[in-house]
PDB file of C-alpha atoms in Angstrom:
ATOM      1  CA  UNK R   1      -3.508  10.642  46.999  1.00 62.00           C
ATOM      2  CA  UNK R   2      -6.497   8.345  46.600  1.00 72.00           C
ATOM      3  CA  UNK R   3      -6.489   4.893  48.157  1.00 83.00           C
ATOM      4  CA  UNK R   4      -6.710   1.918  45.807  1.00 82.00           C
ATOM      5  CA  UNK R   5     -10.328   1.354  46.858  1.00 86.00           C
ATOM      6  CA  UNK R   6     -11.170   4.995  46.102  1.00 88.00           C
ATOM      7  CA  UNK R   7      -9.509   4.761  42.674  1.00 85.00           C
ATOM      8  CA  UNK R   8     -11.526   1.676  41.827  1.00 89.00           C
ATOM      9  CA  UNK R   9     -14.740   3.387  42.923  1.00 94.00           C
ATOM     10  CA  UNK R  10     -13.954   6.438  40.769  1.00 93.00           C
ATOM     11  CA  UNK R  11     -13.189   4.194  37.794  1.00 93.00           C
ATOM     12  CA  UNK R  12     -16.503   2.394  38.288  1.00 94.00           C
ATOM     13  CA  UNK R  13     -18.476   5.655  38.477  1.00 96.00           C
ATOM     14  CA  UNK R  14     -16.740   7.151  35.435  1.00 97.00           C
ATOM     15  CA  UNK R  15     -17.175   3.973  33.406  1.00 96.00           C
ATOM     16  CA  UNK R  16     -20.895   3.900  34.184  1.00 96.00           C
ATOM     17  CA  UNK R  17     -21.255   7.600  33.333  1.00 97.00           C
ATOM     18  CA  UNK R  18     -19.396   7.236  30.037  1.00 97.00           C
ATOM     19  CA  UNK R  19     -21.517   4.236  29.089  1.00 96.00           C
ATOM     20  CA  UNK R  20     -24.670   6.177  29.814  1.00 97.00           C
ATOM     21  CA  UNK R  21     -23.423   9.068  27.662  1.00 97.00           C
ATOM     22  CA  UNK R  22     -22.402   6.789  24.787  1.00 97.00           C
ATOM     23  CA  UNK R  23     -25.693   4.898  24.878  1.00 96.00           C
ATOM     24  CA  UNK R  24     -27.402   8.213  24.244  1.00 97.00           C
ATOM     25  CA  UNK R  25     -24.928   9.472  21.621  1.00 97.00           C
ATOM     26  CA  UNK R  26     -24.730   6.161  19.720  1.00 96.00           C
ATOM     27  CA  UNK R  27     -28.439   5.313  19.617  1.00 94.00           C
ATOM     28  CA  UNK R  28     -28.866   6.563  16.040  1.00 90.00           C
ATOM     29  CA  UNK R  29     -25.394   5.613  14.819  1.00 90.00           C
ATOM     30  CA  UNK R  30     -24.486   2.736  12.559  1.00 85.00           C
ATOM     31  CA  UNK R  31     -21.405   0.945  13.835  1.00 82.00           C
ATOM     32  CA  UNK R  32     -18.913   1.207  10.971  1.00 84.00           C
ATOM     33  CA  UNK R  33     -17.578  -1.964   9.370  1.00 87.00           C
ATOM     34  CA  UNK R  34     -13.841  -1.528   9.777  1.00 95.00           C
ATOM     35  CA  UNK R  35     -10.675  -3.485  10.438  1.00 97.00           C
ATOM     36  CA  UNK R  36      -9.789  -0.827  13.001  1.00 98.00           C
ATOM     37  CA  UNK R  37     -12.176  -2.311  15.596  1.00 97.00           C
ATOM     38  CA  UNK R  38     -11.436  -5.693  17.170  1.00 97.00           C
ATOM     39  CA  UNK R  39     -13.187  -7.757  19.852  1.00 96.00           C
ATOM     40  CA  UNK R  40     -11.272  -8.654  22.976  1.00 97.00           C
ATOM     41  CA  UNK R  41     -13.013 -12.064  23.050  1.00 96.00           C
ATOM     42  CA  UNK R  42     -11.012 -13.057  19.950  1.00 97.00           C
ATOM     43  CA  UNK R  43      -7.749 -12.694  21.867  1.00 97.00           C
ATOM     44  CA  UNK R  44      -5.941 -14.278  24.766  1.00 97.00           C
ATOM     45  CA  UNK R  45      -4.688 -11.726  27.283  1.00 96.00           C
ATOM     46  CA  UNK R  46      -1.664 -11.747  29.553  1.00 95.00           C
ATOM     47  CA  UNK R  47       0.284  -9.140  31.463  1.00 93.00           C
ATOM     48  CA  UNK R  48       2.943  -7.421  29.387  1.00 92.00           C
ATOM     49  CA  UNK R  49       6.302  -7.407  31.131  1.00 81.00           C
ATOM     50  CA  UNK R  50       7.128  -3.779  30.324  1.00 73.00           C
ATOM     51  CA  UNK R  51       5.045  -0.977  31.784  1.00 64.00           C
ATOM     52  CA  UNK R  52       5.741   2.730  32.048  1.00 66.00           C
ATOM     53  CA  UNK R  53       3.959   6.050  31.867  1.00 71.00           C
ATOM     54  CA  UNK R  54       0.949   4.362  30.228  1.00 77.00           C
ATOM     55  CA  UNK R  55       0.308   2.208  33.299  1.00 84.00           C
ATOM     56  CA  UNK R  56      -0.356  -1.533  33.288  1.00 88.00           C
ATOM     57  CA  UNK R  57      -0.168  -3.109  29.849  1.00 95.00           C
ATOM     58  CA  UNK R  58      -1.453  -6.360  28.359  1.00 96.00           C
ATOM     59  CA  UNK R  59      -0.259  -8.472  25.454  1.00 97.00           C
ATOM     60  CA  UNK R  60      -3.182  -9.641  23.315  1.00 97.00           C
ATOM     61  CA  UNK R  61      -2.696 -12.609  20.973  1.00 98.00           C
ATOM     62  CA  UNK R  62      -5.257 -13.555  18.337  1.00 98.00           C
ATOM     63  CA  UNK R  63      -6.710 -16.994  19.153  1.00 98.00           C
ATOM     64  CA  UNK R  64      -6.770 -17.949  15.460  1.00 97.00           C
ATOM     65  CA  UNK R  65      -3.483 -16.377  14.415  1.00 97.00           C
ATOM     66  CA  UNK R  66      -0.732 -16.360  17.035  1.00 97.00           C
ATOM     67  CA  UNK R  67       1.362 -13.987  14.895  1.00 96.00           C
ATOM     68  CA  UNK R  68      -1.206 -11.198  15.384  1.00 98.00           C
ATOM     69  CA  UNK R  69      -0.328  -9.505  18.670  1.00 98.00           C
ATOM     70  CA  UNK R  70      -1.039  -6.130  20.226  1.00 98.00           C
ATOM     71  CA  UNK R  71       0.156  -4.266  23.288  1.00 97.00           C
ATOM     72  CA  UNK R  72      -2.974  -3.007  25.028  1.00 97.00           C
ATOM     73  CA  UNK R  73      -3.218   0.371  26.759  1.00 97.00           C
ATOM     74  CA  UNK R  74      -6.292   0.970  28.907  1.00 96.00           C
ATOM     75  CA  UNK R  75      -5.417   2.831  32.096  1.00 93.00           C
ATOM     76  CA  UNK R  76      -5.326   6.426  30.835  1.00 95.00           C
ATOM     77  CA  UNK R  77      -8.207   7.858  28.850  1.00 96.00           C
ATOM     78  CA  UNK R  78      -6.045   9.741  26.329  1.00 96.00           C
ATOM     79  CA  UNK R  79      -4.028   6.688  25.231  1.00 96.00           C
ATOM     80  CA  UNK R  80      -6.502   5.111  22.802  1.00 97.00           C
ATOM     81  CA  UNK R  81      -7.661   8.316  21.091  1.00 98.00           C
ATOM     82  CA  UNK R  82      -4.197   9.826  20.637  1.00 97.00           C
ATOM     83  CA  UNK R  83      -2.481   6.563  19.645  1.00 98.00           C
ATOM     84  CA  UNK R  84      -5.205   5.763  17.126  1.00 98.00           C
ATOM     85  CA  UNK R  85      -5.349   9.179  15.475  1.00 98.00           C
ATOM     86  CA  UNK R  86      -1.558   9.515  15.389  1.00 98.00           C
ATOM     87  CA  UNK R  87      -1.199   6.138  13.690  1.00 98.00           C
ATOM     88  CA  UNK R  88      -3.912   6.792  11.110  1.00 98.00           C
ATOM     89  CA  UNK R  89      -2.629  10.257  10.233  1.00 98.00           C
ATOM     90  CA  UNK R  90       1.060   9.354  10.217  1.00 98.00           C
ATOM     91  CA  UNK R  91       0.556   6.338   7.979  1.00 98.00           C
ATOM     92  CA  UNK R  92      -1.666   8.337   5.593  1.00 98.00           C
ATOM     93  CA  UNK R  93       1.274  10.743   5.338  1.00 98.00           C
ATOM     94  CA  UNK R  94       3.448   7.784   4.338  1.00 98.00           C
ATOM     95  CA  UNK R  95       5.400   7.701   7.603  1.00 98.00           C
ATOM     96  CA  UNK R  96       5.777   4.372   9.388  1.00 98.00           C
ATOM     97  CA  UNK R  97       3.859   4.465  12.656  1.00 98.00           C
ATOM     98  CA  UNK R  98       3.040   1.192  14.400  1.00 98.00           C
ATOM     99  CA  UNK R  99      -0.589   0.313  13.477  1.00 98.00           C
ATOM    100  CA  UNK R 100      -3.201   0.813  16.215  1.00 98.00           C
ATOM    101  CA  UNK R 101      -6.569  -0.896  16.721  1.00 98.00           C
ATOM    102  CA  UNK R 102      -9.500  -0.103  19.023  1.00 98.00           C
ATOM    103  CA  UNK R 103     -10.973  -2.899  21.129  1.00 98.00           C
ATOM    104  CA  UNK R 104     -14.543  -3.681  22.107  1.00 96.00           C
ATOM    105  CA  UNK R 105     -14.637  -5.223  25.575  1.00 96.00           C
ATOM    106  CA  UNK R 106     -17.122  -8.012  24.970  1.00 92.00           C
ATOM    107  CA  UNK R 107     -15.147 -10.225  27.355  1.00 86.00           C
ATOM    108  CA  UNK R 108     -12.623  -9.940  30.230  1.00 87.00           C
ATOM    109  CA  UNK R 109     -13.985  -6.487  31.101  1.00 89.00           C
ATOM    110  CA  UNK R 110     -12.821  -6.703  34.725  1.00 89.00           C
ATOM    111  CA  UNK R 111      -9.178  -6.729  33.615  1.00 92.00           C
ATOM    112  CA  UNK R 112      -9.393  -3.233  32.122  1.00 95.00           C
ATOM    113  CA  UNK R 113      -9.503   0.082  33.961  1.00 93.00           C
ATOM    114  CA  UNK R 114     -11.532   1.815  31.266  1.00 95.00           C
ATOM    115  CA  UNK R 115     -13.509   1.093  28.090  1.00 97.00           C
ATOM    116  CA  UNK R 116     -10.974   3.153  26.107  1.00 97.00           C
ATOM    117  CA  UNK R 117      -8.648   0.360  24.993  1.00 98.00           C
ATOM    118  CA  UNK R 118      -6.206   0.489  22.111  1.00 98.00           C
ATOM    119  CA  UNK R 119      -3.832  -2.137  20.807  1.00 98.00           C
ATOM    120  CA  UNK R 120      -0.500  -1.149  19.296  1.00 98.00           C
ATOM    121  CA  UNK R 121       0.859  -3.801  16.947  1.00 98.00           C
ATOM    122  CA  UNK R 122       3.470  -5.790  18.844  1.00 97.00           C
ATOM    123  CA  UNK R 123       6.709  -5.595  16.888  1.00 97.00           C
ATOM    124  CA  UNK R 124       8.251  -8.625  18.544  1.00 95.00           C
ATOM    125  CA  UNK R 125      12.036  -8.534  18.742  1.00 95.00           C
ATOM    126  CA  UNK R 126      12.307  -4.898  17.633  1.00 96.00           C
ATOM    127  CA  UNK R 127      15.225  -2.777  18.814  1.00 96.00           C
ATOM    128  CA  UNK R 128      15.359   0.896  19.748  1.00 96.00           C
ATOM    129  CA  UNK R 129      17.568   2.953  17.466  1.00 97.00           C
ATOM    130  CA  UNK R 130      19.104   6.426  17.340  1.00 96.00           C
ATOM    131  CA  UNK R 131      20.665   8.783  14.812  1.00 96.00           C
ATOM    132  CA  UNK R 132      24.098   7.104  14.899  1.00 96.00           C
ATOM    133  CA  UNK R 133      22.525   3.724  14.209  1.00 97.00           C
ATOM    134  CA  UNK R 134      20.592   5.080  11.224  1.00 97.00           C
ATOM    135  CA  UNK R 135      23.677   6.720   9.747  1.00 95.00           C
ATOM    136  CA  UNK R 136      25.673   3.490   9.985  1.00 96.00           C
ATOM    137  CA  UNK R 137      22.906   1.190   8.728  1.00 97.00           C
ATOM    138  CA  UNK R 138      21.148   3.017   5.885  1.00 96.00           C
ATOM    139  CA  UNK R 139      21.691   0.071   3.541  1.00 96.00           C
ATOM    140  CA  UNK R 140      19.763  -2.190   5.921  1.00 96.00           C
ATOM    141  CA  UNK R 141      16.815   0.153   6.547  1.00 98.00           C
ATOM    142  CA  UNK R 142      14.335   0.513   3.695  1.00 98.00           C
ATOM    143  CA  UNK R 143      12.807   3.715   5.110  1.00 98.00           C
ATOM    144  CA  UNK R 144      15.733   5.315   6.957  1.00 98.00           C
ATOM    145  CA  UNK R 145      14.485   8.752   5.846  1.00 98.00           C
ATOM    146  CA  UNK R 146      11.478   8.250   8.139  1.00 98.00           C
ATOM    147  CA  UNK R 147      13.768   8.776  11.122  1.00 98.00           C
ATOM    148  CA  UNK R 148      13.864  12.502  10.389  1.00 98.00           C
ATOM    149  CA  UNK R 149      10.184  12.681   9.454  1.00 98.00           C
ATOM    150  CA  UNK R 150       9.310  11.075  12.791  1.00 98.00           C
ATOM    151  CA  UNK R 151      11.490  13.624  14.592  1.00 97.00           C
ATOM    152  CA  UNK R 152       9.484  16.353  12.842  1.00 97.00           C
ATOM    153  CA  UNK R 153       6.152  14.857  13.911  1.00 98.00           C
ATOM    154  CA  UNK R 154       7.184  15.286  17.533  1.00 96.00           C
ATOM    155  CA  UNK R 155       6.904  19.064  17.326  1.00 96.00           C
ATOM    156  CA  UNK R 156       4.235  19.105  14.601  1.00 97.00           C
ATOM    157  CA  UNK R 157       1.837  17.050  16.746  1.00 97.00           C
ATOM    158  CA  UNK R 158       2.552  18.869  20.027  1.00 95.00           C
ATOM    159  CA  UNK R 159       4.206  15.894  21.746  1.00 93.00           C
ATOM    160  CA  UNK R 160       5.508  16.109  25.291  1.00 87.00           C
ATOM    161  CA  UNK R 161       7.153  12.765  26.098  1.00 85.00           C
ATOM    162  CA  UNK R 162      10.064  12.287  23.719  1.00 87.00           C
ATOM    163  CA  UNK R 163      10.290   9.960  20.711  1.00 95.00           C
ATOM    164  CA  UNK R 164      10.650   6.181  20.570  1.00 95.00           C
ATOM    165  CA  UNK R 165      11.829   4.779  17.237  1.00 97.00           C
ATOM    166  CA  UNK R 166      12.432   1.076  16.697  1.00 98.00           C
ATOM    167  CA  UNK R 167      13.773  -1.123  13.913  1.00 98.00           C
ATOM    168  CA  UNK R 168      11.683  -4.143  13.008  1.00 98.00           C
ATOM    169  CA  UNK R 169      12.824  -6.238  10.094  1.00 97.00           C
ATOM    170  CA  UNK R 170      14.183  -3.843   7.482  1.00 97.00           C
ATOM    171  CA  UNK R 171      12.028  -0.875   8.494  1.00 98.00           C
ATOM    172  CA  UNK R 172      11.841   1.630  11.320  1.00 98.00           C
ATOM    173  CA  UNK R 173       8.641   2.549  13.151  1.00 98.00           C
ATOM    174  CA  UNK R 174       7.423   5.089  15.664  1.00 98.00           C
ATOM    175  CA  UNK R 175       5.823   3.676  18.807  1.00 96.00           C
ATOM    176  CA  UNK R 176       4.233   5.122  21.965  1.00 95.00           C
ATOM    177  CA  UNK R 177       2.417   8.294  20.909  1.00 96.00           C
ATOM    178  CA  UNK R 178      -0.001   8.803  23.822  1.00 94.00           C
ATOM    179  CA  UNK R 179       1.442  12.176  24.872  1.00 93.00           C
ATOM    180  CA  UNK R 180       0.482  13.873  21.602  1.00 95.00           C
ATOM    181  CA  UNK R 181      -1.769  16.710  20.422  1.00 96.00           C
ATOM    182  CA  UNK R 182      -3.258  19.057  23.027  1.00 94.00           C
ATOM    183  CA  UNK R 183      -5.858  16.757  24.579  1.00 91.00           C
ATOM    184  CA  UNK R 184      -5.107  15.337  28.013  1.00 86.00           C
ATOM    185  CA  UNK R 185      -6.307  12.656  30.369  1.00 91.00           C
ATOM    186  CA  UNK R 186      -7.395  15.303  32.885  1.00 88.00           C
ATOM    187  CA  UNK R 187     -10.104  16.829  30.686  1.00 90.00           C
ATOM    188  CA  UNK R 188     -11.301  13.428  29.490  1.00 96.00           C
ATOM    189  CA  UNK R 189     -12.028  12.472  33.095  1.00 95.00           C
ATOM    190  CA  UNK R 190     -14.108  15.631  33.452  1.00 95.00           C
ATOM    191  CA  UNK R 191     -16.373  14.512  30.611  1.00 97.00           C
ATOM    192  CA  UNK R 192     -17.710  11.752  32.853  1.00 97.00           C
ATOM    193  CA  UNK R 193     -19.423  14.207  35.192  1.00 97.00           C
ATOM    194  CA  UNK R 194     -22.694  15.806  34.118  1.00 96.00           C
ATOM    195  CA  UNK R 195     -23.463  17.906  37.198  1.00 94.00           C
ATOM    196  CA  UNK R 196     -22.999  21.466  38.412  1.00 93.00           C
ATOM    197  CA  UNK R 197     -20.357  22.725  40.796  1.00 91.00           C
ATOM    198  CA  UNK R 198     -20.376  26.380  41.833  1.00 93.00           C
ATOM    199  CA  UNK R 199     -22.936  27.052  39.114  1.00 94.00           C
ATOM    200  CA  UNK R 200     -20.829  25.456  36.351  1.00 95.00           C
ATOM    201  CA  UNK R 201     -21.684  22.174  34.643  1.00 96.00           C
ATOM    202  CA  UNK R 202     -18.509  20.076  34.718  1.00 96.00           C
ATOM    203  CA  UNK R 203     -19.068  18.303  31.403  1.00 96.00           C
ATOM    204  CA  UNK R 204     -20.103  21.460  29.553  1.00 97.00           C
ATOM    205  CA  UNK R 205     -17.051  23.284  30.883  1.00 96.00           C
ATOM    206  CA  UNK R 206     -14.808  20.388  29.798  1.00 96.00           C
ATOM    207  CA  UNK R 207     -16.407  20.401  26.323  1.00 97.00           C
ATOM    208  CA  UNK R 208     -15.637  24.096  25.884  1.00 97.00           C
ATOM    209  CA  UNK R 209     -12.107  23.717  27.211  1.00 96.00           C
ATOM    210  CA  UNK R 210     -11.345  20.777  24.926  1.00 97.00           C
ATOM    211  CA  UNK R 211     -12.510  22.701  21.853  1.00 97.00           C
ATOM    212  CA  UNK R 212     -10.513  25.717  23.027  1.00 97.00           C
ATOM    213  CA  UNK R 213      -7.386  23.564  22.997  1.00 96.00           C
ATOM    214  CA  UNK R 214      -8.012  22.797  19.323  1.00 97.00           C
ATOM    215  CA  UNK R 215      -7.881  26.441  18.225  1.00 96.00           C
ATOM    216  CA  UNK R 216      -5.124  27.923  16.065  1.00 94.00           C
ATOM    217  CA  UNK R 217      -1.912  28.600  17.911  1.00 91.00           C
ATOM    218  CA  UNK R 218       0.044  30.399  15.210  1.00 95.00           C
ATOM    219  CA  UNK R 219       1.835  32.840  17.505  1.00 95.00           C
ATOM    220  CA  UNK R 220       3.362  29.985  19.476  1.00 94.00           C
ATOM    221  CA  UNK R 221       3.693  27.307  16.808  1.00 96.00           C
ATOM    222  CA  UNK R 222       5.524  29.149  14.042  1.00 96.00           C
ATOM    223  CA  UNK R 223       8.409  30.455  16.191  1.00 96.00           C
ATOM    224  CA  UNK R 224       8.791  26.975  17.733  1.00 96.00           C
ATOM    225  CA  UNK R 225       8.837  25.327  14.327  1.00 97.00           C
ATOM    226  CA  UNK R 226      11.430  27.792  13.021  1.00 96.00           C
ATOM    227  CA  UNK R 227      13.606  27.326  16.096  1.00 96.00           C
ATOM    228  CA  UNK R 228      13.412  23.585  15.632  1.00 96.00           C
ATOM    229  CA  UNK R 229      14.607  23.882  12.028  1.00 96.00           C
ATOM    230  CA  UNK R 230      17.689  25.689  13.344  1.00 95.00           C
ATOM    231  CA  UNK R 231      18.174  22.963  15.960  1.00 95.00           C
ATOM    232  CA  UNK R 232      17.941  20.234  13.321  1.00 95.00           C
ATOM    233  CA  UNK R 233      20.526  21.992  11.152  1.00 95.00           C
ATOM    234  CA  UNK R 234      22.863  22.261  14.112  1.00 95.00           C
ATOM    235  CA  UNK R 235      22.315  18.707  15.322  1.00 94.00           C
ATOM    236  CA  UNK R 236      22.107  16.713  12.069  1.00 93.00           C
ATOM    237  CA  UNK R 237      23.423  19.003   9.344  1.00 92.00           C
ATOM    238  CA  UNK R 238      21.951  20.355   6.113  1.00 94.00           C
ATOM    239  CA  UNK R 239      21.969  16.928   4.436  1.00 95.00           C
ATOM    240  CA  UNK R 240      18.962  15.687   6.414  1.00 96.00           C
ATOM    241  CA  UNK R 241      16.893  18.881   6.556  1.00 95.00           C
ATOM    242  CA  UNK R 242      14.727  18.091   3.471  1.00 95.00           C
ATOM    243  CA  UNK R 243      13.574  14.823   5.092  1.00 97.00           C
ATOM    244  CA  UNK R 244      12.792  16.640   8.330  1.00 97.00           C
ATOM    245  CA  UNK R 245      10.697  19.287   6.558  1.00 97.00           C
ATOM    246  CA  UNK R 246       8.762  16.849   4.376  1.00 97.00           C
ATOM    247  CA  UNK R 247       5.953  16.120   6.913  1.00 98.00           C
ATOM    248  CA  UNK R 248       4.845  19.762   6.704  1.00 98.00           C
ATOM    249  CA  UNK R 249       4.023  19.104   3.065  1.00 97.00           C
ATOM    250  CA  UNK R 250       2.838  15.534   3.558  1.00 98.00           C
ATOM    251  CA  UNK R 251       0.106  16.708   5.945  1.00 98.00           C
ATOM    252  CA  UNK R 252      -1.867  17.814   2.861  1.00 97.00           C
ATOM    253  CA  UNK R 253      -2.394  14.119   2.064  1.00 97.00           C
ATOM    254  CA  UNK R 254      -4.672  13.896   5.097  1.00 98.00           C
ATOM    255  CA  UNK R 255      -8.074  15.149   3.996  1.00 98.00           C
ATOM    256  CA  UNK R 256     -11.010  16.477   5.971  1.00 97.00           C
ATOM    257  CA  UNK R 257     -12.875  13.340   4.881  1.00 97.00           C
ATOM    258  CA  UNK R 258     -10.130  11.144   6.371  1.00 98.00           C
ATOM    259  CA  UNK R 259     -10.297  12.875   9.740  1.00 98.00           C
ATOM    260  CA  UNK R 260     -14.089  12.689   9.788  1.00 97.00           C
ATOM    261  CA  UNK R 261     -14.031   8.966   8.987  1.00 97.00           C
ATOM    262  CA  UNK R 262     -11.491   8.161  11.709  1.00 98.00           C
ATOM    263  CA  UNK R 263     -13.387  10.295  14.212  1.00 98.00           C
ATOM    264  CA  UNK R 264     -16.613   8.431  13.403  1.00 97.00           C
ATOM    265  CA  UNK R 265     -14.815   5.218  14.399  1.00 97.00           C
ATOM    266  CA  UNK R 266     -13.231   6.755  17.478  1.00 98.00           C
ATOM    267  CA  UNK R 267     -16.507   8.168  18.787  1.00 97.00           C
ATOM    268  CA  UNK R 268     -18.103   4.747  18.916  1.00 97.00           C
ATOM    269  CA  UNK R 269     -16.077   4.590  22.121  1.00 97.00           C
ATOM    270  CA  UNK R 270     -15.369   8.209  23.070  1.00 98.00           C
ATOM    271  CA  UNK R 271     -17.732  11.120  23.699  1.00 98.00           C
ATOM    272  CA  UNK R 272     -18.623  12.856  20.422  1.00 98.00           C
ATOM    273  CA  UNK R 273     -16.839  16.021  21.550  1.00 98.00           C
ATOM    274  CA  UNK R 274     -13.539  14.179  21.061  1.00 98.00           C
ATOM    275  CA  UNK R 275     -14.308  13.769  17.373  1.00 98.00           C
ATOM    276  CA  UNK R 276     -15.154  17.476  17.182  1.00 98.00           C
ATOM    277  CA  UNK R 277     -11.825  18.241  18.843  1.00 98.00           C
ATOM    278  CA  UNK R 278      -9.694  16.297  16.340  1.00 98.00           C
ATOM    279  CA  UNK R 279     -11.530  17.723  13.334  1.00 98.00           C
ATOM    280  CA  UNK R 280     -11.021  21.264  14.602  1.00 98.00           C
ATOM    281  CA  UNK R 281      -7.437  20.603  15.722  1.00 98.00           C
ATOM    282  CA  UNK R 282      -6.267  19.265  12.358  1.00 98.00           C
ATOM    283  CA  UNK R 283      -8.107  21.885  10.340  1.00 97.00           C
ATOM    284  CA  UNK R 284      -6.325  24.595  12.333  1.00 97.00           C
ATOM    285  CA  UNK R 285      -3.009  22.741  12.303  1.00 98.00           C
ATOM    286  CA  UNK R 286      -3.106  22.624   8.506  1.00 97.00           C
ATOM    287  CA  UNK R 287      -3.769  26.372   8.372  1.00 97.00           C
ATOM    288  CA  UNK R 288      -0.723  27.018  10.561  1.00 97.00           C
ATOM    289  CA  UNK R 289       1.373  24.648   8.442  1.00 97.00           C
ATOM    290  CA  UNK R 290       0.357  26.491   5.263  1.00 97.00           C
ATOM    291  CA  UNK R 291       1.457  29.775   6.803  1.00 96.00           C
ATOM    292  CA  UNK R 292       4.714  28.236   7.993  1.00 97.00           C
ATOM    293  CA  UNK R 293       5.527  26.854   4.535  1.00 96.00           C
ATOM    294  CA  UNK R 294       4.758  30.208   2.938  1.00 95.00           C
ATOM    295  CA  UNK R 295       7.127  31.957   5.346  1.00 93.00           C
ATOM    296  CA  UNK R 296       9.827  29.329   4.799  1.00 91.00           C
ATOM    297  CA  UNK R 297       9.526  29.720   1.023  1.00 87.00           C
ATOM    298  CA  UNK R 298       9.774  33.506   1.336  1.00 82.00           C
ATOM    299  CA  UNK R 299      12.854  33.133   3.546  1.00 76.00           C
ATOM    300  CA  UNK R 300      14.521  30.873   0.960  1.00 59.00           C
ATOM    301  CA  UNK R 301      13.823  33.403  -1.801  1.00 46.00           C
ATOM    302  CA  UNK R 302      15.279  36.222   0.292  1.00 44.00           C
ATOM    303  CA  UNK R 303      18.465  34.308   1.136  1.00 46.00           C
ATOM    304  CA  UNK R 304      18.919  32.818  -2.340  1.00 41.00           C
TER     305      UNK R 304
END
């Protein structure tokens, strides 16, 4: 285990290295005009009372509009990229995911452990819900069907930390999506180091590994997806299966242009390889989904 002083020194070195890399990568870029990027100087910051696997959290409140609040994640490098992409993709699919913004640290920099800071919309007063709650309160939830679509996204987007679903007003939302896709904090740290060890350049090796993790995984994915369909039938019954399966078809709403646009925003902050990863990952995911749907349709025809 590293001492606290050692951790702070590592964070300082990695932050400096990432800034050097991004200065080079961004020198010919035009910063996009987008509502997805906010400035930390426009917000007041205070410690958020709840923390967990995402480390220390902050609550950011807009200085001009106290109703605009975000929970800030900053400690782990994979939080901002995964939360942002998950939110953009899920909402484009028509599934309610808590909106996520990316923050420029033009102020209060010393409070944050990295420059990779995302803000998840603070759904103040929300309550966690489960299947029994949804079944008993359908009349009070405008999008109750999203419960089953969100459950599907867990396996579709390679999640590894369970699912949090909350009710806010008359709608339900998914929150906390850091542990998604196949990118991890470990390999993002490696991108900070542009030097050789045992004849291997650390950053170049990390680049190759990250792109490798975006490749098609048909042999593993399709059996898992089919097994999960059986589990859903057993757990929830046939009545809810169409809602569960809908995200496989809704993924077609997310275009290559969409992914490229969101990646162009994300890579203002992150190394460009991260944008390459998401574009490759979702292109290959859609190919696997198309094959899965074709097999499911064939299975229905055979059993009809």
